[in-house]
PDB file of N, CA and C in Angstrom:
ATOM      1  N   MET A   1    -162.292  -9.641  26.816  1.00 47.00           N
ATOM      2  CA  MET A   1    -161.139 -10.300  26.280  1.00 47.00           C
ATOM      3  C   MET A   1    -161.190 -11.333  25.332  1.00 47.00           C
ATOM      4  N   ASN A   2    -160.449 -10.957  23.925  1.00 50.00           N
ATOM      5  CA  ASN A   2    -160.543 -11.672  22.988  1.00 50.00           C
ATOM      6  C   ASN A   2    -160.206 -13.132  23.343  1.00 50.00           C
ATOM      7  N   ALA A   3    -161.000 -14.293  22.935  1.00 53.00           N
ATOM      8  CA  ALA A   3    -160.905 -15.713  23.245  1.00 53.00           C
ATOM      9  C   ALA A   3    -159.784 -16.005  22.655  1.00 53.00           C
ATOM     10  N   ASP A   4    -159.147 -15.699  21.428  1.00 57.00           N
ATOM     11  CA  ASP A   4    -157.988 -16.178  20.903  1.00 57.00           C
ATOM     12  C   ASP A   4    -156.499 -15.276  21.456  1.00 57.00           C
ATOM     13  N   VAL A   5    -156.690 -14.883  22.509  1.00 61.00           N
ATOM     14  CA  VAL A   5    -155.466 -14.068  23.288  1.00 61.00           C
ATOM     15  C   VAL A   5    -154.930 -14.742  24.506  1.00 61.00           C
ATOM     16  N   ARG A   6    -154.163 -15.183  24.506  1.00 60.00           N
ATOM     17  CA  ARG A   6    -153.527 -16.131  25.755  1.00 60.00           C
ATOM     18  C   ARG A   6    -152.352 -15.367  26.206  1.00 60.00           C
ATOM     19  N   SER A   7    -152.608 -15.205  27.883  1.00 56.00           N
ATOM     20  CA  SER A   7    -151.688 -14.429  28.658  1.00 56.00           C
ATOM     21  C   SER A   7    -150.570 -15.651  29.096  1.00 56.00           C
ATOM     22  N   LEU A   8    -149.213 -15.412  29.353  1.00 52.00           N
ATOM     23  CA  LEU A   8    -148.218 -16.244  30.064  1.00 52.00           C
ATOM     24  C   LEU A   8    -148.220 -15.650  31.378  1.00 52.00           C
ATOM     25  N   VAL A   9    -148.124 -16.533  32.473  1.00 55.00           N
ATOM     26  CA  VAL A   9    -147.839 -15.918  33.920  1.00 55.00           C
ATOM     27  C   VAL A   9    -146.492 -16.920  34.249  1.00 55.00           C
ATOM     28  N   TRP A  10    -145.545 -16.126  35.025  1.00 54.00           N
ATOM     29  CA  TRP A  10    -144.381 -16.791  35.509  1.00 54.00           C
ATOM     30  C   TRP A  10    -144.822 -16.706  37.015  1.00 54.00           C
ATOM     31  N   SER A  11    -145.020 -18.093  37.590  1.00 58.00           N
ATOM     32  CA  SER A  11    -145.236 -18.054  38.888  1.00 58.00           C
ATOM     33  C   SER A  11    -144.305 -18.734  40.017  1.00 58.00           C
ATOM     34  N   THR A  12    -143.869 -18.263  40.534  1.00 56.00           N
ATOM     35  CA  THR A  12    -142.847 -18.910  41.501  1.00 56.00           C
ATOM     36  C   THR A  12    -143.469 -19.422  43.100  1.00 56.00           C
ATOM     37  N   ALA A  13    -144.520 -19.494  43.033  1.00 57.00           N
ATOM     38  CA  ALA A  13    -145.639 -20.393  44.252  1.00 57.00           C
ATOM     39  C   ALA A  13    -145.184 -21.488  44.391  1.00 57.00           C
ATOM     40  N   HIS A  14    -145.098 -22.142  43.483  1.00 57.00           N
ATOM     41  CA  HIS A  14    -144.651 -24.009  43.756  1.00 57.00           C
ATOM     42  C   HIS A  14    -143.213 -24.082  43.816  1.00 57.00           C
ATOM     43  N   TRP A  15    -142.152 -23.227  43.658  1.00 54.00           N
ATOM     44  CA  TRP A  15    -141.098 -23.561  43.720  1.00 54.00           C
ATOM     45  C   TRP A  15    -140.298 -23.757  45.041  1.00 54.00           C
ATOM     46  N   GLY A  16    -141.109 -23.383  46.061  1.00 57.00           N
ATOM     47  CA  GLY A  16    -140.464 -23.331  47.673  1.00 57.00           C
ATOM     48  C   GLY A  16    -140.306 -22.007  48.051  1.00 57.00           C
ATOM     49  N   LYS A  17    -139.821 -22.105  49.371  1.00 58.00           N
ATOM     50  CA  LYS A  17    -140.161 -21.001  50.361  1.00 58.00           C
ATOM     51  C   LYS A  17    -139.718 -19.917  49.942  1.00 58.00           C
ATOM     52  N   THR A  18    -138.632 -19.748  49.354  1.00 59.00           N
ATOM     53  CA  THR A  18    -138.123 -18.446  48.549  1.00 59.00           C
ATOM     54  C   THR A  18    -138.082 -18.158  47.192  1.00 59.00           C
ATOM     55  N   GLU A  19    -138.266 -16.815  46.834  1.00 59.00           N
ATOM     56  CA  GLU A  19    -138.454 -16.509  45.493  1.00 59.00           C
ATOM     57  C   GLU A  19    -137.230 -17.079  44.982  1.00 59.00           C
ATOM     58  N   SER A  20    -135.947 -17.172  45.317  1.00 62.00           N
ATOM     59  CA  SER A  20    -134.750 -16.975  44.786  1.00 62.00           C
ATOM     60  C   SER A  20    -134.507 -18.773  44.414  1.00 62.00           C
ATOM     61  N   THR A  21    -135.437 -19.699  45.211  1.00 66.00           N
ATOM     62  CA  THR A  21    -135.202 -21.025  44.625  1.00 66.00           C
ATOM     63  C   THR A  21    -135.778 -21.171  43.061  1.00 66.00           C
ATOM     64  N   VAL A  22    -134.885 -22.093  42.307  1.00 65.00           N
ATOM     65  CA  VAL A  22    -135.289 -22.318  40.922  1.00 65.00           C
ATOM     66  C   VAL A  22    -135.160 -23.762  41.306  1.00 65.00           C
ATOM     67  N   PRO A  23    -136.890 -24.310  40.486  1.00 69.00           N
ATOM     68  CA  PRO A  23    -136.852 -25.361  40.373  1.00 69.00           C
ATOM     69  C   PRO A  23    -135.755 -26.370  39.708  1.00 69.00           C
ATOM     70  N   GLU A  24    -135.423 -27.787  39.974  1.00 76.00           N
ATOM     71  CA  GLU A  24    -134.421 -28.356  38.921  1.00 76.00           C
ATOM     72  C   GLU A  24    -135.206 -28.651  37.746  1.00 76.00           C
ATOM     73  N   LEU A  25    -134.457 -28.625  36.533  1.00 78.00           N
ATOM     74  CA  LEU A  25    -134.963 -28.726  35.506  1.00 78.00           C
ATOM     75  C   LEU A  25    -135.163 -30.695  35.076  1.00 78.00           C
ATOM     76  N   ASP A  26    -136.052 -30.977  34.438  1.00 83.00           N
ATOM     77  CA  ASP A  26    -135.878 -32.346  34.107  1.00 83.00           C
ATOM     78  C   ASP A  26    -134.680 -32.370  32.753  1.00 83.00           C
ATOM     79  N   GLN A  27    -133.894 -33.339  32.908  1.00 85.00           N
ATOM     80  CA  GLN A  27    -132.988 -33.580  31.884  1.00 85.00           C
ATOM     81  C   GLN A  27    -133.243 -33.958  30.590  1.00 85.00           C
ATOM     82  N   GLU A  28    -134.479 -34.630  30.790  1.00 87.00           N
ATOM     83  CA  GLU A  28    -134.839 -35.165  29.315  1.00 87.00           C
ATOM     84  C   GLU A  28    -135.399 -33.776  28.329  1.00 87.00           C
ATOM     85  N   LEU A  29    -136.223 -32.631  29.007  1.00 88.00           N
ATOM     86  CA  LEU A  29    -136.497 -31.584  28.712  1.00 88.00           C
ATOM     87  C   LEU A  29    -135.317 -30.877  28.402  1.00 88.00           C
ATOM     88  N   MET A  30    -134.309 -30.816  28.930  1.00 87.00           N
ATOM     89  CA  MET A  30    -133.512 -29.854  28.480  1.00 87.00           C
ATOM     90  C   MET A  30    -132.705 -30.553  27.403  1.00 87.00           C
ATOM     91  N   LYS A  31    -132.375 -31.800  27.155  1.00 89.00           N
ATOM     92  CA  LYS A  31    -131.794 -32.327  26.432  1.00 89.00           C
ATOM     93  C   LYS A  31    -132.531 -31.942  24.945  1.00 89.00           C
ATOM     94  N   LEU A  32    -133.861 -32.046  25.072  1.00 90.00           N
ATOM     95  CA  LEU A  32    -134.796 -31.624  23.759  1.00 90.00           C
ATOM     96  C   LEU A  32    -134.581 -30.402  23.304  1.00 90.00           C
ATOM     97  N   LEU A  33    -134.575 -29.294  24.436  1.00 89.00           N
ATOM     98  CA  LEU A  33    -134.387 -27.761  23.966  1.00 89.00           C
ATOM     99  C   LEU A  33    -133.020 -27.868  23.855  1.00 89.00           C
ATOM    100  N   LEU A  34    -132.137 -28.377  24.127  1.00 89.00           N
ATOM    101  CA  LEU A  34    -130.843 -28.012  23.266  1.00 89.00           C
ATOM    102  C   LEU A  34    -130.670 -28.366  22.187  1.00 89.00           C
ATOM    103  N   GLU A  35    -131.343 -29.492  21.936  1.00 91.00           N
ATOM    104  CA  GLU A  35    -131.188 -29.946  20.571  1.00 91.00           C
ATOM    105  C   GLU A  35    -131.970 -29.420  19.464  1.00 91.00           C
ATOM    106  N   ASN A  36    -133.152 -29.002  19.664  1.00 91.00           N
ATOM    107  CA  ASN A  36    -133.692 -28.239  18.684  1.00 91.00           C
ATOM    108  C   ASN A  36    -134.052 -26.975  18.978  1.00 91.00           C
ATOM    109  N   ILE A  37    -133.414 -26.376  19.586  1.00 92.00           N
ATOM    110  CA  ILE A  37    -133.156 -24.758  19.670  1.00 92.00           C
ATOM    111  C   ILE A  37    -132.490 -24.250  18.430  1.00 92.00           C
ATOM    112  N   SER A  38    -132.899 -23.382  17.599  1.00 93.00           N
ATOM    113  CA  SER A  38    -132.080 -22.684  16.564  1.00 93.00           C
ATOM    114  C   SER A  38    -130.789 -21.921  16.504  1.00 93.00           C
ATOM    115  N   THR A  39    -130.499 -21.818  17.836  1.00 95.00           N
ATOM    116  CA  THR A  39    -129.530 -21.175  18.328  1.00 95.00           C
ATOM    117  C   THR A  39    -128.470 -22.171  18.184  1.00 95.00           C
ATOM    118  N   ARG A  40    -127.052 -21.636  18.160  1.00 94.00           N
ATOM    119  CA  ARG A  40    -125.809 -22.441  18.497  1.00 94.00           C
ATOM    120  C   ARG A  40    -125.327 -22.593  19.467  1.00 94.00           C
ATOM    121  N   ILE A  41    -125.257 -23.812  19.981  1.00 94.00           N
ATOM    122  CA  ILE A  41    -124.732 -24.148  21.572  1.00 94.00           C
ATOM    123  C   ILE A  41    -123.806 -24.888  21.652  1.00 94.00           C
ATOM    124  N   ALA A  42    -122.482 -24.629  21.996  1.00 94.00           N
ATOM    125  CA  ALA A  42    -121.335 -25.467  22.186  1.00 94.00           C
ATOM    126  C   ALA A  42    -120.777 -25.360  23.489  1.00 94.00           C
ATOM    127  N   VAL A  43    -120.264 -26.219  24.050  1.00 93.00           N
ATOM    128  CA  VAL A  43    -119.436 -26.242  25.520  1.00 93.00           C
ATOM    129  C   VAL A  43    -118.302 -26.674  25.273  1.00 93.00           C
ATOM    130  N   VAL A  44    -117.425 -26.078  25.409  1.00 93.00           N
ATOM    131  CA  VAL A  44    -115.953 -26.021  25.328  1.00 93.00           C
ATOM    132  C   VAL A  44    -115.073 -26.036  26.621  1.00 93.00           C
ATOM    133  N   GLY A  45    -114.496 -27.347  27.157  1.00 93.00           N
ATOM    134  CA  GLY A  45    -113.733 -27.545  28.372  1.00 93.00           C
ATOM    135  C   GLY A  45    -112.543 -26.092  28.220  1.00 93.00           C
ATOM    136  N   LEU A  46    -112.007 -26.258  29.411  1.00 92.00           N
ATOM    137  CA  LEU A  46    -110.731 -25.522  29.861  1.00 92.00           C
ATOM    138  C   LEU A  46    -109.489 -25.543  28.675  1.00 92.00           C
ATOM    139  N   ASP A  47    -109.544 -27.084  28.521  1.00 95.00           N
ATOM    140  CA  ASP A  47    -108.667 -27.630  27.521  1.00 95.00           C
ATOM    141  C   ASP A  47    -108.721 -27.398  25.954  1.00 95.00           C
ATOM    142  N   ARG A  48    -109.946 -26.492  25.621  1.00 95.00           N
ATOM    143  CA  ARG A  48    -110.287 -26.153  24.457  1.00 95.00           C
ATOM    144  C   ARG A  48    -110.957 -27.254  23.467  1.00 95.00           C
ATOM    145  N   LYS A  49    -111.351 -28.244  24.065  1.00 97.00           N
ATOM    146  CA  LYS A  49    -112.055 -29.394  23.234  1.00 97.00           C
ATOM    147  C   LYS A  49    -113.438 -29.531  23.792  1.00 97.00           C
ATOM    148  N   TYR A  50    -114.353 -29.508  22.663  1.00 97.00           N
ATOM    149  CA  TYR A  50    -115.587 -29.694  22.802  1.00 97.00           C
ATOM    150  C   TYR A  50    -116.469 -30.653  23.577  1.00 97.00           C
ATOM    151  N   CYS A  51    -117.122 -30.293  24.498  1.00 95.00           N
ATOM    152  CA  CYS A  51    -117.907 -31.330  25.313  1.00 95.00           C
ATOM    153  C   CYS A  51    -119.009 -31.660  24.861  1.00 95.00           C
ATOM    154  N   TYR A  52    -119.560 -30.727  24.158  1.00 95.00           N
ATOM    155  CA  TYR A  52    -120.809 -30.636  23.631  1.00 95.00           C
ATOM    156  C   TYR A  52    -121.261 -29.993  22.399  1.00 95.00           C
ATOM    157  N   ALA A  53    -122.205 -30.110  21.571  1.00 96.00           N
ATOM    158  CA  ALA A  53    -122.537 -29.162  20.736  1.00 96.00           C
ATOM    159  C   ALA A  53    -123.769 -29.415  20.056  1.00 96.00           C
ATOM    160  N   ASN A  54    -124.669 -28.802  20.016  1.00 95.00           N
ATOM    161  CA  ASN A  54    -125.990 -29.029  19.281  1.00 95.00           C
ATOM    162  C   ASN A  54    -126.041 -29.472  17.834  1.00 95.00           C
ATOM    163  N   ARG A  55    -127.016 -29.698  17.646  1.00 95.00           N
ATOM    164  CA  ARG A  55    -127.557 -29.930  16.109  1.00 95.00           C
ATOM    165  C   ARG A  55    -127.269 -28.713  15.482  1.00 95.00           C
ATOM    166  N   GLU A  56    -127.890 -27.437  15.832  1.00 96.00           N
ATOM    167  CA  GLU A  56    -127.484 -26.327  15.084  1.00 96.00           C
ATOM    168  C   GLU A  56    -125.928 -25.813  14.903  1.00 96.00           C
ATOM    169  N   THR A  57    -125.101 -26.146  15.792  1.00 95.00           N
ATOM    170  CA  THR A  57    -123.951 -25.829  15.991  1.00 95.00           C
ATOM    171  C   THR A  57    -123.261 -26.844  15.112  1.00 95.00           C
ATOM    172  N   LEU A  58    -123.486 -28.251  15.015  1.00 96.00           N
ATOM    173  CA  LEU A  58    -123.113 -29.094  13.872  1.00 96.00           C
ATOM    174  C   LEU A  58    -123.199 -29.140  12.703  1.00 96.00           C
ATOM    175  N   ARG A  59    -124.220 -28.394  12.163  1.00 95.00           N
ATOM    176  CA  ARG A  59    -125.154 -28.276  11.144  1.00 95.00           C
ATOM    177  C   ARG A  59    -124.236 -26.805  10.671  1.00 95.00           C
ATOM    178  N   PHE A  60    -123.882 -26.005  11.510  1.00 93.00           N
ATOM    179  CA  PHE A  60    -123.081 -24.936  11.230  1.00 93.00           C
ATOM    180  C   PHE A  60    -121.758 -24.935  10.277  1.00 93.00           C
ATOM    181  N   ILE A  61    -121.069 -26.220  11.329  1.00 94.00           N
ATOM    182  CA  ILE A  61    -119.776 -26.186  11.502  1.00 94.00           C
ATOM    183  C   ILE A  61    -119.240 -27.373   9.997  1.00 94.00           C
ATOM    184  N   GLY A  62    -120.665 -27.857   9.947  1.00 96.00           N
ATOM    185  CA  GLY A  62    -120.576 -29.179   8.996  1.00 96.00           C
ATOM    186  C   GLY A  62    -119.708 -30.501   9.227  1.00 96.00           C
ATOM    187  N   LEU A  63    -120.079 -30.525  10.408  1.00 96.00           N
ATOM    188  CA  LEU A  63    -119.070 -31.735  10.618  1.00 96.00           C
ATOM    189  C   LEU A  63    -120.249 -32.551  11.376  1.00 96.00           C
ATOM    190  N   PRO A  64    -120.170 -34.204  11.565  1.00 97.00           N
ATOM    191  CA  PRO A  64    -120.889 -34.749  12.541  1.00 97.00           C
ATOM    192  C   PRO A  64    -120.082 -34.917  13.859  1.00 97.00           C
ATOM    193  N   PRO A  65    -121.015 -35.001  15.008  1.00 97.00           N
ATOM    194  CA  PRO A  65    -120.664 -35.380  16.513  1.00 97.00           C
ATOM    195  C   PRO A  65    -119.018 -35.960  16.433  1.00 97.00           C
ATOM    196  N   GLU A  66    -118.783 -36.830  15.867  1.00 97.00           N
ATOM    197  CA  GLU A  66    -117.772 -37.471  16.077  1.00 97.00           C
ATOM    198  C   GLU A  66    -116.499 -36.924  15.799  1.00 97.00           C
ATOM    199  N   GLN A  67    -116.863 -36.048  15.030  1.00 97.00           N
ATOM    200  CA  GLN A  67    -115.349 -35.473  14.720  1.00 97.00           C
ATOM    201  C   GLN A  67    -115.530 -33.813  15.445  1.00 97.00           C
ATOM    202  N   VAL A  68    -116.115 -33.366  16.383  1.00 98.00           N
ATOM    203  CA  VAL A  68    -116.466 -32.093  16.935  1.00 98.00           C
ATOM    204  C   VAL A  68    -116.176 -32.841  18.410  1.00 98.00           C
ATOM    205  N   ILE A  69    -117.040 -33.747  18.862  1.00 97.00           N
ATOM    206  CA  ILE A  69    -116.699 -33.875  20.344  1.00 97.00           C
ATOM    207  C   ILE A  69    -115.837 -34.502  20.979  1.00 97.00           C
ATOM    208  N   GLY A  70    -114.950 -33.865  21.799  1.00 97.00           N
ATOM    209  CA  GLY A  70    -113.621 -34.366  22.293  1.00 97.00           C
ATOM    210  C   GLY A  70    -112.375 -33.938  21.495  1.00 97.00           C
ATOM    211  N   HIS A  71    -113.063 -33.225  20.539  1.00 98.00           N
ATOM    212  CA  HIS A  71    -111.435 -32.633  19.856  1.00 98.00           C
ATOM    213  C   HIS A  71    -111.440 -30.887  20.327  1.00 98.00           C
ATOM    214  N   HIS A  72    -110.053 -30.897  20.051  1.00 97.00           N
ATOM    215  CA  HIS A  72    -109.806 -29.252  20.321  1.00 97.00           C
ATOM    216  C   HIS A  72    -110.236 -28.642  18.979  1.00 97.00           C
ATOM    217  N   MET A  73    -110.523 -27.281  19.661  1.00 96.00           N
ATOM    218  CA  MET A  73    -111.299 -26.309  18.553  1.00 96.00           C
ATOM    219  C   MET A  73    -110.170 -26.032  17.479  1.00 96.00           C
ATOM    220  N   SER A  74    -108.969 -26.057  17.608  1.00 96.00           N
ATOM    221  CA  SER A  74    -108.071 -25.805  16.682  1.00 96.00           C
ATOM    222  C   SER A  74    -108.248 -26.804  15.426  1.00 96.00           C
ATOM    223  N   LYS A  75    -108.506 -27.896  15.735  1.00 96.00           N
ATOM    224  CA  LYS A  75    -108.977 -29.010  14.924  1.00 96.00           C
ATOM    225  C   LYS A  75    -109.980 -29.064  14.027  1.00 96.00           C
ATOM    226  N   VAL A  76    -110.781 -28.468  14.991  1.00 97.00           N
ATOM    227  CA  VAL A  76    -112.406 -28.470  14.359  1.00 97.00           C
ATOM    228  C   VAL A  76    -112.786 -26.957  13.353  1.00 97.00           C
ATOM    229  N   LEU A  77    -112.319 -26.269  13.998  1.00 94.00           N
ATOM    230  CA  LEU A  77    -112.419 -24.711  13.558  1.00 94.00           C
ATOM    231  C   LEU A  77    -111.782 -24.501  12.223  1.00 94.00           C
ATOM    232  N   ASP A  78    -111.926 -23.554  11.315  1.00 93.00           N
ATOM    233  CA  ASP A  78    -111.172 -23.196  10.612  1.00 93.00           C
ATOM    234  C   ASP A  78    -109.884 -22.580  11.293  1.00 93.00           C
ATOM    235  N   ALA A  79    -108.752 -22.348  10.788  1.00 94.00           N
ATOM    236  CA  ALA A  79    -107.962 -21.600  11.231  1.00 94.00           C
ATOM    237  C   ALA A  79    -108.017 -20.462  11.364  1.00 94.00           C
ATOM    238  N   GLY A  80    -108.384 -19.435  10.418  1.00 94.00           N
ATOM    239  CA  GLY A  80    -109.094 -18.123  10.874  1.00 94.00           C
ATOM    240  C   GLY A  80    -109.998 -17.870  11.867  1.00 94.00           C
ATOM    241  N   VAL A  81    -110.951 -18.702  11.600  1.00 92.00           N
ATOM    242  CA  VAL A  81    -111.774 -18.407  13.259  1.00 92.00           C
ATOM    243  C   VAL A  81    -111.658 -19.049  13.989  1.00 92.00           C
ATOM    244  N   TYR A  82    -110.552 -19.673  14.221  1.00 93.00           N
ATOM    245  CA  TYR A  82    -110.048 -20.289  15.575  1.00 93.00           C
ATOM    246  C   TYR A  82    -108.973 -18.836  16.261  1.00 93.00           C
ATOM    247  N   THR A  83    -108.312 -18.361  15.381  1.00 93.00           N
ATOM    248  CA  THR A  83    -107.564 -17.353  15.492  1.00 93.00           C
ATOM    249  C   THR A  83    -108.376 -15.945  16.023  1.00 93.00           C
ATOM    250  N   THR A  84    -109.727 -16.006  15.415  1.00 94.00           N
ATOM    251  CA  THR A  84    -110.545 -14.961  15.688  1.00 94.00           C
ATOM    252  C   THR A  84    -111.554 -15.141  17.001  1.00 94.00           C
ATOM    253  N   VAL A  85    -111.370 -16.462  17.471  1.00 90.00           N
ATOM    254  CA  VAL A  85    -112.083 -16.571  18.709  1.00 90.00           C
ATOM    255  C   VAL A  85    -111.191 -16.510  20.043  1.00 90.00           C
ATOM    256  N   LEU A  86    -110.130 -16.671  19.559  1.00 89.00           N
ATOM    257  CA  LEU A  86    -109.216 -16.800  20.863  1.00 89.00           C
ATOM    258  C   LEU A  86    -108.987 -15.762  21.817  1.00 89.00           C
ATOM    259  N   PRO A  87    -109.277 -14.641  21.563  1.00 91.00           N
ATOM    260  CA  PRO A  87    -109.352 -13.181  22.354  1.00 91.00           C
ATOM    261  C   PRO A  87    -110.436 -13.236  23.412  1.00 91.00           C
ATOM    262  N   PHE A  88    -111.400 -13.959  22.861  1.00 87.00           N
ATOM    263  CA  PHE A  88    -112.617 -14.192  23.770  1.00 87.00           C
ATOM    264  C   PHE A  88    -112.635 -15.541  24.606  1.00 87.00           C
ATOM    265  N   ILE A  89    -111.962 -16.451  24.332  1.00 83.00           N
ATOM    266  CA  ILE A  89    -111.682 -17.392  25.563  1.00 83.00           C
ATOM    267  C   ILE A  89    -110.512 -17.299  26.332  1.00 83.00           C
ATOM    268  N   ASP A  90    -109.282 -16.336  26.124  1.00 74.00           N
ATOM    269  CA  ASP A  90    -108.237 -16.464  26.956  1.00 74.00           C
ATOM    270  C   ASP A  90    -108.452 -15.604  28.053  1.00 74.00           C
TER     271      ASP A  90
END
């Protein structure tokens, strides 16, 4: 085997008594992952207000967090975009 080749193994041996037991994720690790992933991630409540938007989402929208978090989607998104996403959230 080439010394430069690495393999990753997903092990459940240390997770608990059953394979379906998933370990609790570290909150700081989750925060770092969500903030630095290149995928746009946003959480919107049932009231259609943003609860969370990661850095990539804010960059895409073009607004600072204080103009997104806690605000209704209709106030954050362009009217055309908001109308387009409505069928997916109703």
